[in-house]
Amino acid sequence: MTTKKLIVVALILIIGVLSSISTNIYADPVKKVAIIIDDLGNGMKGTEEILNLPTKVNVAIMPFLPTTKRDAELAHQKGIDILVHMPMEPNTGRSNWLGPGAITADLSDEEVRSKVEAAIDNVPYAIGMNNHMGSKITKDRRIMSIVLDVCKERGLFFVDSKTDYQSVVSELALQKGLPPIENEIFLDDHRTAKHISGQMKLIEKMLEKQDTCVTIGHVGAAGPLTADVIRDSVTRWSGKIETISISEMVNQVWKWDRDNHLPTNNK
């Protein structure tokens, strides 16, 4: 090959490399969504569909229920992040919706700590916790301070389901060196495919202005619908929006690495 041809080949290679660098610099970054599905642990409709989705989801499993351990084992086998779905007293609502082991406002400090410890012990492989209901408790500084202290001691983070806008969870989490993770949108607060699809599209709109989003859906009456809509939406999102685990989210956004914290002893 002549010198002139070598120079031409070298120039072509250089132009290709520069073009690739330019594309990577100016291309829109892939946006990230962590989808948490609440209310596993009681054999609810949609559990199987959620656990078998061909995309990353996260599951919040209620303690002390008939399928708590089975659901945790199945999720763990599939590499799905597991949260303790901690029952907490709401402002209003029927007490029988809470489930066993609930945190209520009348508990002493010692009782709160004991219940949180027991719940963590009852949900195998949990790496975090979020609140089931809890609009009353997540405003209570005394109780939430204890809950977060136990989570930190056990190497768990806490995701505020944001069932009340006056929640103090994120503020306390920051004070304690925990990531201030909040749910930003409920997927299936109305149990129709049209509404759930609309919520997924709302996530797309949100991600035009931000890089990440945390969203919560449920098993139960809407479970199969929620699974179907997630599957369809993820297909549409290909190359633009990526579903990630909640542990990836806390690591990427808040640089919170569970390996640098005390491990849980509930494995």
PDB file of C-alpha atoms in Angstrom:
ATOM      1  CA  MET A   1       0.000   0.000   0.000  1.00  0.00           C
ATOM      2  CA  THR A   2       1.396   3.410  -0.989  1.00  0.00           C
ATOM      3  CA  THR A   3       2.013   6.242   1.451  1.00  0.00           C
ATOM      4  CA  LYS A   4      -0.868   8.219  -0.081  1.00  0.00           C
ATOM      5  CA  LYS A   5      -3.287   5.316   0.438  1.00  0.00           C
ATOM      6  CA  LEU A   6      -2.115   4.842   4.021  1.00  0.00           C
ATOM      7  CA  ILE A   7      -2.796   8.520   4.724  1.00  0.00           C
ATOM      8  CA  VAL A   8      -6.299   8.241   3.210  1.00  0.00           C
ATOM      9  CA  VAL A   9      -7.100   5.139   5.297  1.00  0.00           C
ATOM     10  CA  ALA A  10      -5.808   6.848   8.443  1.00  0.00           C
ATOM     11  CA  LEU A  11      -7.939   9.928   7.768  1.00  0.00           C
ATOM     12  CA  ILE A  12     -11.033   7.780   7.270  1.00  0.00           C
ATOM     13  CA  LEU A  13     -10.391   6.009  10.582  1.00  0.00           C
ATOM     14  CA  ILE A  14      -9.852   9.300  12.419  1.00  0.00           C
ATOM     15  CA  ILE A  15     -13.047  10.795  10.962  1.00  0.00           C
ATOM     16  CA  GLY A  16     -14.951   7.675  12.040  1.00  0.00           C
ATOM     17  CA  VAL A  17     -13.649   7.881  15.598  1.00  0.00           C
ATOM     18  CA  LEU A  18     -14.402  11.608  15.863  1.00  0.00           C
ATOM     19  CA  SER A  19     -17.903  11.034  14.499  1.00  0.00           C
ATOM     20  CA  SER A  20     -18.510   8.320  17.087  1.00  0.00           C
ATOM     21  CA  ILE A  21     -17.279  10.555  19.909  1.00  0.00           C
ATOM     22  CA  SER A  22     -19.470  13.414  18.714  1.00  0.00           C
ATOM     23  CA  THR A  23     -22.519  11.144  18.542  1.00  0.00           C
ATOM     24  CA  ASN A  24     -21.941   9.885  22.088  1.00  0.00           C
ATOM     25  CA  ILE A  25     -21.512  13.423  23.421  1.00  0.00           C
ATOM     26  CA  TYR A  26     -24.613  14.907  21.836  1.00  0.00           C
ATOM     27  CA  ALA A  27     -26.997  11.928  21.819  1.00  0.00           C
ATOM     28  CA  ASP A  28     -29.799  12.096  24.355  1.00  0.00           C
ATOM     29  CA  PRO A  29     -29.027   9.849  27.343  1.00  0.00           C
ATOM     30  CA  VAL A  30     -31.281   6.865  27.935  1.00  0.00           C
ATOM     31  CA  LYS A  31     -33.742   7.741  30.688  1.00  0.00           C
ATOM     32  CA  LYS A  32     -34.203   5.339  33.641  1.00  0.00           C
ATOM     33  CA  VAL A  33     -37.354   4.078  35.386  1.00  0.00           C
ATOM     34  CA  ALA A  34     -37.564   1.935  38.528  1.00  0.00           C
ATOM     35  CA  ILE A  35     -40.940   0.172  38.638  1.00  0.00           C
ATOM     36  CA  ILE A  36     -41.968  -1.085  42.085  1.00  0.00           C
ATOM     37  CA  ILE A  37     -44.918  -3.455  42.390  1.00  0.00           C
ATOM     38  CA  ASP A  38     -46.545  -3.445  45.835  1.00  0.00           C
ATOM     39  CA  ASP A  39     -48.707  -5.883  47.815  1.00  0.00           C
ATOM     40  CA  LEU A  40     -47.082  -9.234  47.096  1.00  0.00           C
ATOM     41  CA  GLY A  41     -47.230 -11.842  49.853  1.00  0.00           C
ATOM     42  CA  ASN A  42     -50.919 -12.737  49.860  1.00  0.00           C
ATOM     43  CA  GLY A  43     -51.340 -14.686  46.626  1.00  0.00           C
ATOM     44  CA  MET A  44     -52.914 -11.698  44.888  1.00  0.00           C
ATOM     45  CA  LYS A  45     -53.980 -11.646  41.229  1.00  0.00           C
ATOM     46  CA  GLY A  46     -51.222 -10.639  38.841  1.00  0.00           C
ATOM     47  CA  THR A  47     -48.346 -11.891  41.007  1.00  0.00           C
ATOM     48  CA  GLU A  48     -47.258 -14.512  38.482  1.00  0.00           C
ATOM     49  CA  GLU A  49     -47.585 -12.079  35.576  1.00  0.00           C
ATOM     50  CA  ILE A  50     -45.461  -9.461  37.352  1.00  0.00           C
ATOM     51  CA  LEU A  51     -42.742 -11.933  38.327  1.00  0.00           C
ATOM     52  CA  ASN A  52     -42.537 -13.169  34.731  1.00  0.00           C
ATOM     53  CA  LEU A  53     -42.313  -9.809  32.991  1.00  0.00           C
ATOM     54  CA  PRO A  54     -39.496  -9.671  30.413  1.00  0.00           C
ATOM     55  CA  THR A  55     -38.126  -6.468  31.921  1.00  0.00           C
ATOM     56  CA  LYS A  56     -36.693  -5.298  35.232  1.00  0.00           C
ATOM     57  CA  VAL A  57     -39.218  -4.651  37.976  1.00  0.00           C
ATOM     58  CA  ASN A  58     -38.946  -4.533  41.767  1.00  0.00           C
ATOM     59  CA  VAL A  59     -41.373  -6.087  44.228  1.00  0.00           C
ATOM     60  CA  ALA A  60     -42.533  -4.938  47.652  1.00  0.00           C
ATOM     61  CA  ILE A  61     -43.653  -7.934  49.716  1.00  0.00           C
ATOM     62  CA  MET A  62     -45.815  -7.652  52.814  1.00  0.00           C
ATOM     63  CA  PRO A  63     -44.564  -9.573  55.869  1.00  0.00           C
ATOM     64  CA  PHE A  64     -46.359 -12.339  57.784  1.00  0.00           C
ATOM     65  CA  LEU A  65     -48.705 -13.359  54.972  1.00  0.00           C
ATOM     66  CA  PRO A  66     -49.356 -16.777  53.372  1.00  0.00           C
ATOM     67  CA  THR A  67     -47.095 -16.322  50.313  1.00  0.00           C
ATOM     68  CA  THR A  68     -44.542 -13.885  51.765  1.00  0.00           C
ATOM     69  CA  LYS A  69     -41.632 -16.314  51.702  1.00  0.00           C
ATOM     70  CA  ARG A  70     -42.679 -18.069  48.488  1.00  0.00           C
ATOM     71  CA  ASP A  71     -42.945 -14.773  46.595  1.00  0.00           C
ATOM     72  CA  ALA A  72     -39.590 -13.639  47.980  1.00  0.00           C
ATOM     73  CA  GLU A  73     -37.924 -16.893  46.905  1.00  0.00           C
ATOM     74  CA  LEU A  74     -39.387 -16.699  43.394  1.00  0.00           C
ATOM     75  CA  ALA A  75     -38.408 -13.041  43.008  1.00  0.00           C
ATOM     76  CA  HIS A  76     -34.896 -13.729  44.267  1.00  0.00           C
ATOM     77  CA  GLN A  77     -34.467 -16.620  41.820  1.00  0.00           C
ATOM     78  CA  LYS A  78     -35.348 -14.229  38.990  1.00  0.00           C
ATOM     79  CA  GLY A  79     -32.905 -11.568  40.185  1.00  0.00           C
ATOM     80  CA  ILE A  80     -35.671  -9.149  41.184  1.00  0.00           C
ATOM     81  CA  ASP A  81     -34.974  -6.585  43.923  1.00  0.00           C
ATOM     82  CA  ILE A  82     -37.169  -7.118  46.984  1.00  0.00           C
ATOM     83  CA  LEU A  83     -38.495  -4.526  49.424  1.00  0.00           C
ATOM     84  CA  VAL A  84     -40.297  -5.074  52.725  1.00  0.00           C
ATOM     85  CA  HIS A  85     -43.749  -3.572  52.163  1.00  0.00           C
ATOM     86  CA  MET A  86     -44.179  -2.266  55.717  1.00  0.00           C
ATOM     87  CA  PRO A  87     -47.804  -1.795  56.836  1.00  0.00           C
ATOM     88  CA  MET A  88     -48.313   1.651  58.373  1.00  0.00           C
ATOM     89  CA  GLU A  89     -51.367   3.404  59.725  1.00  0.00           C
ATOM     90  CA  PRO A  90     -53.138   5.781  57.302  1.00  0.00           C
ATOM     91  CA  ASN A  91     -55.021   8.977  58.069  1.00  0.00           C
ATOM     92  CA  THR A  92     -58.267   7.211  57.251  1.00  0.00           C
ATOM     93  CA  GLY A  93     -59.234   3.733  56.150  1.00  0.00           C
ATOM     94  CA  ARG A  94     -60.131   0.345  57.532  1.00  0.00           C
ATOM     95  CA  SER A  95     -57.603  -1.194  59.923  1.00  0.00           C
ATOM     96  CA  ASN A  96     -58.054  -4.650  58.364  1.00  0.00           C
ATOM     97  CA  TRP A  97     -56.483  -3.308  55.154  1.00  0.00           C
ATOM     98  CA  LEU A  98     -53.173  -2.919  56.967  1.00  0.00           C
ATOM     99  CA  GLY A  99     -52.230  -6.524  57.448  1.00  0.00           C
ATOM    100  CA  PRO A 100     -50.281  -8.069  60.341  1.00  0.00           C
ATOM    101  CA  GLY A 101     -47.350  -6.384  62.043  1.00  0.00           C
ATOM    102  CA  ALA A 102     -48.492  -2.852  61.232  1.00  0.00           C
ATOM    103  CA  ILE A 103     -46.879   0.303  62.614  1.00  0.00           C
ATOM    104  CA  THR A 104     -49.493   2.448  64.336  1.00  0.00           C
ATOM    105  CA  ALA A 105     -49.212   5.842  65.991  1.00  0.00           C
ATOM    106  CA  ASP A 106     -49.905   4.508  69.496  1.00  0.00           C
ATOM    107  CA  LEU A 107     -46.817   2.295  69.608  1.00  0.00           C
ATOM    108  CA  SER A 108     -43.873   3.003  71.903  1.00  0.00           C
ATOM    109  CA  ASP A 109     -40.372   3.475  70.518  1.00  0.00           C
ATOM    110  CA  GLU A 110     -39.479  -0.074  71.530  1.00  0.00           C
ATOM    111  CA  GLU A 111     -42.600  -1.504  69.881  1.00  0.00           C
ATOM    112  CA  VAL A 112     -41.890   0.327  66.621  1.00  0.00           C
ATOM    113  CA  ARG A 113     -38.322  -0.967  66.541  1.00  0.00           C
ATOM    114  CA  SER A 114     -39.457  -4.510  67.336  1.00  0.00           C
ATOM    115  CA  LYS A 115     -42.058  -4.528  64.559  1.00  0.00           C
ATOM    116  CA  VAL A 116     -39.661  -3.197  61.929  1.00  0.00           C
ATOM    117  CA  GLU A 117     -37.009  -5.750  62.936  1.00  0.00           C
ATOM    118  CA  ALA A 118     -39.542  -8.572  62.781  1.00  0.00           C
ATOM    119  CA  ALA A 119     -40.813  -7.495  59.366  1.00  0.00           C
ATOM    120  CA  ILE A 120     -37.285  -7.405  57.921  1.00  0.00           C
ATOM    121  CA  ASP A 121     -36.613 -10.860  59.346  1.00  0.00           C
ATOM    122  CA  ASN A 122     -39.819 -12.187  57.764  1.00  0.00           C
ATOM    123  CA  VAL A 123     -39.109 -11.091  54.168  1.00  0.00           C
ATOM    124  CA  PRO A 124     -36.108 -13.008  52.785  1.00  0.00           C
ATOM    125  CA  TYR A 125     -33.562 -11.208  50.586  1.00  0.00           C
ATOM    126  CA  ALA A 126     -34.972  -7.727  51.237  1.00  0.00           C
ATOM    127  CA  ILE A 127     -32.604  -4.897  50.308  1.00  0.00           C
ATOM    128  CA  GLY A 128     -34.986  -2.047  51.134  1.00  0.00           C
ATOM    129  CA  MET A 129     -38.359  -1.107  52.548  1.00  0.00           C
ATOM    130  CA  ASN A 130     -41.352   0.992  51.522  1.00  0.00           C
ATOM    131  CA  ASN A 131     -44.607   1.891  53.210  1.00  0.00           C
ATOM    132  CA  HIS A 132     -47.938   0.146  52.694  1.00  0.00           C
ATOM    133  CA  MET A 133     -50.534   2.893  53.203  1.00  0.00           C
ATOM    134  CA  GLY A 134     -48.934   5.014  55.959  1.00  0.00           C
ATOM    135  CA  SER A 135     -50.238   8.514  55.259  1.00  0.00           C
ATOM    136  CA  LYS A 136     -50.382   9.098  59.026  1.00  0.00           C
ATOM    137  CA  ILE A 137     -47.100   7.463  59.997  1.00  0.00           C
ATOM    138  CA  THR A 138     -44.893   8.983  57.286  1.00  0.00           C
ATOM    139  CA  LYS A 139     -45.674  12.415  58.796  1.00  0.00           C
ATOM    140  CA  ASP A 140     -44.629  11.254  62.272  1.00  0.00           C
ATOM    141  CA  ARG A 141     -40.993  12.248  62.936  1.00  0.00           C
ATOM    142  CA  ARG A 142     -40.644  10.095  66.043  1.00  0.00           C
ATOM    143  CA  ILE A 143     -41.790   6.904  64.402  1.00  0.00           C
ATOM    144  CA  MET A 144     -40.143   7.413  61.007  1.00  0.00           C
ATOM    145  CA  SER A 145     -36.840   8.251  62.700  1.00  0.00           C
ATOM    146  CA  ILE A 146     -36.908   4.844  64.394  1.00  0.00           C
ATOM    147  CA  VAL A 147     -37.938   3.069  61.186  1.00  0.00           C
ATOM    148  CA  LEU A 148     -35.072   4.646  59.252  1.00  0.00           C
ATOM    149  CA  ASP A 149     -32.597   3.952  62.028  1.00  0.00           C
ATOM    150  CA  VAL A 150     -33.445   0.252  61.885  1.00  0.00           C
ATOM    151  CA  CYS A 151     -33.225   0.243  58.089  1.00  0.00           C
ATOM    152  CA  LYS A 152     -29.785   1.854  58.225  1.00  0.00           C
ATOM    153  CA  GLU A 153     -28.582  -0.584  60.894  1.00  0.00           C
ATOM    154  CA  ARG A 154     -29.715  -3.487  58.718  1.00  0.00           C
ATOM    155  CA  GLY A 155     -28.283  -2.134  55.464  1.00  0.00           C
ATOM    156  CA  LEU A 156     -31.658  -1.276  53.913  1.00  0.00           C
ATOM    157  CA  PHE A 157     -32.765   1.941  52.242  1.00  0.00           C
ATOM    158  CA  PHE A 158     -36.345   3.244  52.451  1.00  0.00           C
ATOM    159  CA  VAL A 159     -38.537   4.214  49.492  1.00  0.00           C
ATOM    160  CA  ASP A 160     -41.243   6.700  50.460  1.00  0.00           C
ATOM    161  CA  SER A 161     -44.403   5.555  48.670  1.00  0.00           C
ATOM    162  CA  LYS A 162     -45.526   9.170  49.069  1.00  0.00           C
ATOM    163  CA  THR A 163     -49.054   8.493  50.256  1.00  0.00           C
ATOM    164  CA  ASP A 164     -49.104  11.944  51.890  1.00  0.00           C
ATOM    165  CA  TYR A 165     -47.527  15.140  50.575  1.00  0.00           C
ATOM    166  CA  GLN A 166     -46.538  16.129  54.144  1.00  0.00           C
ATOM    167  CA  SER A 167     -44.295  13.081  54.537  1.00  0.00           C
ATOM    168  CA  VAL A 168     -41.030  13.714  56.409  1.00  0.00           C
ATOM    169  CA  VAL A 169     -39.292  10.579  55.139  1.00  0.00           C
ATOM    170  CA  SER A 170     -36.956  12.181  52.595  1.00  0.00           C
ATOM    171  CA  GLU A 171     -35.880  14.912  55.016  1.00  0.00           C
ATOM    172  CA  LEU A 172     -35.060  12.370  57.721  1.00  0.00           C
ATOM    173  CA  ALA A 173     -33.346  10.047  55.256  1.00  0.00           C
ATOM    174  CA  LEU A 174     -30.961  12.805  54.193  1.00  0.00           C
ATOM    175  CA  GLN A 175     -30.178  13.585  57.815  1.00  0.00           C
ATOM    176  CA  LYS A 176     -29.325   9.933  58.428  1.00  0.00           C
ATOM    177  CA  GLY A 177     -27.207   9.437  55.318  1.00  0.00           C
ATOM    178  CA  LEU A 178     -29.828   7.382  53.470  1.00  0.00           C
ATOM    179  CA  PRO A 179     -30.948   8.052  49.890  1.00  0.00           C
ATOM    180  CA  PRO A 180     -34.145  10.180  49.809  1.00  0.00           C
ATOM    181  CA  ILE A 181     -36.060   7.961  47.379  1.00  0.00           C
ATOM    182  CA  GLU A 182     -39.667   8.858  46.615  1.00  0.00           C
ATOM    183  CA  ASN A 183     -42.400   7.397  44.479  1.00  0.00           C
ATOM    184  CA  GLU A 184     -43.307   9.938  41.815  1.00  0.00           C
ATOM    185  CA  ILE A 185     -46.396   8.388  40.259  1.00  0.00           C
ATOM    186  CA  PHE A 186     -48.884   5.617  41.056  1.00  0.00           C
ATOM    187  CA  LEU A 187     -49.632   3.516  37.996  1.00  0.00           C
ATOM    188  CA  ASP A 188     -52.933   1.926  38.907  1.00  0.00           C
ATOM    189  CA  ASP A 189     -54.730   4.117  41.417  1.00  0.00           C
ATOM    190  CA  HIS A 190     -57.631   3.671  38.980  1.00  0.00           C
ATOM    191  CA  ARG A 191     -57.932   0.070  37.866  1.00  0.00           C
ATOM    192  CA  THR A 192     -58.428   0.364  34.122  1.00  0.00           C
ATOM    193  CA  ALA A 193     -56.052  -0.333  31.250  1.00  0.00           C
ATOM    194  CA  LYS A 194     -56.771   3.150  29.873  1.00  0.00           C
ATOM    195  CA  HIS A 195     -55.723   4.841  33.108  1.00  0.00           C
ATOM    196  CA  ILE A 196     -52.619   2.690  33.589  1.00  0.00           C
ATOM    197  CA  SER A 197     -51.557   3.349  29.988  1.00  0.00           C
ATOM    198  CA  GLY A 198     -52.093   7.057  30.598  1.00  0.00           C
ATOM    199  CA  GLN A 199     -49.867   6.908  33.673  1.00  0.00           C
ATOM    200  CA  MET A 200     -47.102   5.204  31.710  1.00  0.00           C
ATOM    201  CA  LYS A 201     -47.330   7.937  29.093  1.00  0.00           C
ATOM    202  CA  LEU A 202     -47.197  10.502  31.887  1.00  0.00           C
ATOM    203  CA  ILE A 203     -43.881   8.937  32.944  1.00  0.00           C
ATOM    204  CA  GLU A 204     -42.630   9.542  29.392  1.00  0.00           C
ATOM    205  CA  LYS A 205     -43.624  13.200  29.710  1.00  0.00           C
ATOM    206  CA  MET A 206     -41.884  13.483  33.081  1.00  0.00           C
ATOM    207  CA  LEU A 207     -38.711  12.039  31.589  1.00  0.00           C
ATOM    208  CA  GLU A 208     -38.582  14.796  29.004  1.00  0.00           C
ATOM    209  CA  LYS A 209     -37.561  17.056  31.925  1.00  0.00           C
ATOM    210  CA  GLN A 210     -35.703  14.630  34.208  1.00  0.00           C
ATOM    211  CA  ASP A 211     -33.425  11.617  33.846  1.00  0.00           C
ATOM    212  CA  THR A 212     -35.008   9.159  36.268  1.00  0.00           C
ATOM    213  CA  CYS A 213     -38.393   8.222  37.687  1.00  0.00           C
ATOM    214  CA  VAL A 214     -39.659   5.926  40.441  1.00  0.00           C
ATOM    215  CA  THR A 215     -43.171   4.568  39.962  1.00  0.00           C
ATOM    216  CA  ILE A 216     -45.404   2.185  41.929  1.00  0.00           C
ATOM    217  CA  GLY A 217     -48.017  -0.311  40.759  1.00  0.00           C
ATOM    218  CA  HIS A 218     -49.809  -3.155  42.504  1.00  0.00           C
ATOM    219  CA  VAL A 219     -50.819  -6.759  42.306  1.00  0.00           C
ATOM    220  CA  GLY A 220     -54.439  -7.470  43.133  1.00  0.00           C
ATOM    221  CA  ALA A 221     -57.473  -6.435  41.122  1.00  0.00           C
ATOM    222  CA  ALA A 222     -55.395  -4.416  38.656  1.00  0.00           C
ATOM    223  CA  GLY A 223     -52.363  -6.706  38.733  1.00  0.00           C
ATOM    224  CA  PRO A 224     -52.829  -8.481  35.378  1.00  0.00           C
ATOM    225  CA  LEU A 225     -53.707  -5.186  33.661  1.00  0.00           C
ATOM    226  CA  THR A 226     -50.673  -3.470  35.158  1.00  0.00           C
ATOM    227  CA  ALA A 227     -48.414  -6.293  33.960  1.00  0.00           C
ATOM    228  CA  ASP A 228     -49.863  -6.098  30.431  1.00  0.00           C
ATOM    229  CA  VAL A 229     -49.455  -2.327  30.196  1.00  0.00           C
ATOM    230  CA  ILE A 230     -45.881  -2.470  31.516  1.00  0.00           C
ATOM    231  CA  ARG A 231     -45.012  -5.100  28.885  1.00  0.00           C
ATOM    232  CA  ASP A 232     -46.508  -3.010  26.079  1.00  0.00           C
ATOM    233  CA  SER A 233     -44.931   0.231  27.289  1.00  0.00           C
ATOM    234  CA  VAL A 234     -41.457  -1.227  27.645  1.00  0.00           C
ATOM    235  CA  THR A 235     -41.628  -2.400  24.042  1.00  0.00           C
ATOM    236  CA  ARG A 236     -42.479   1.163  22.986  1.00  0.00           C
ATOM    237  CA  TRP A 237     -39.697   2.577  25.181  1.00  0.00           C
ATOM    238  CA  SER A 238     -36.951   0.485  23.575  1.00  0.00           C
ATOM    239  CA  GLY A 239     -33.791   2.546  23.139  1.00  0.00           C
ATOM    240  CA  LYS A 240     -35.291   5.611  24.863  1.00  0.00           C
ATOM    241  CA  ILE A 241     -36.271   4.559  28.386  1.00  0.00           C
ATOM    242  CA  GLU A 242     -34.665   1.755  30.370  1.00  0.00           C
ATOM    243  CA  THR A 243     -36.216  -0.078  33.306  1.00  0.00           C
ATOM    244  CA  ILE A 244     -33.712  -0.615  36.125  1.00  0.00           C
ATOM    245  CA  SER A 245     -33.665  -2.131  39.591  1.00  0.00           C
ATOM    246  CA  ILE A 246     -34.208   0.117  42.570  1.00  0.00           C
ATOM    247  CA  SER A 247     -30.732  -0.813  43.847  1.00  0.00           C
ATOM    248  CA  GLU A 248     -29.280   0.451  40.554  1.00  0.00           C
ATOM    249  CA  MET A 249     -31.305   3.637  40.956  1.00  0.00           C
ATOM    250  CA  VAL A 250     -29.991   4.419  44.441  1.00  0.00           C
ATOM    251  CA  ASN A 251     -26.455   3.649  43.339  1.00  0.00           C
ATOM    252  CA  GLN A 252     -26.567   5.742  40.160  1.00  0.00           C
ATOM    253  CA  VAL A 253     -28.460   8.729  41.554  1.00  0.00           C
ATOM    254  CA  TRP A 254     -27.303   8.875  45.179  1.00  0.00           C
ATOM    255  CA  LYS A 255     -24.076   6.812  44.988  1.00  0.00           C
ATOM    256  CA  TRP A 256     -25.469   4.659  47.783  1.00  0.00           C
ATOM    257  CA  ASP A 257     -23.851   1.239  47.534  1.00  0.00           C
ATOM    258  CA  ARG A 258     -25.295  -1.402  49.781  1.00  0.00           C
ATOM    259  CA  ASP A 259     -21.945  -3.206  49.900  1.00  0.00           C
ATOM    260  CA  ASN A 260     -20.588  -0.236  51.853  1.00  0.00           C
ATOM    261  CA  HIS A 261     -23.289  -0.584  54.509  1.00  0.00           C
ATOM    262  CA  LEU A 262     -24.047  -3.222  57.081  1.00  0.00           C
ATOM    263  CA  PRO A 263     -25.525  -6.274  55.355  1.00  0.00           C
ATOM    264  CA  THR A 264     -28.977  -7.499  56.315  1.00  0.00           C
ATOM    265  CA  ASN A 265     -29.080 -10.725  58.275  1.00  0.00           C
ATOM    266  CA  ASN A 266     -32.322 -11.919  56.685  1.00  0.00           C
ATOM    267  CA  LYS A 267     -30.834 -14.064  53.922  1.00  0.00           C
TER     268      LYS A 267
END
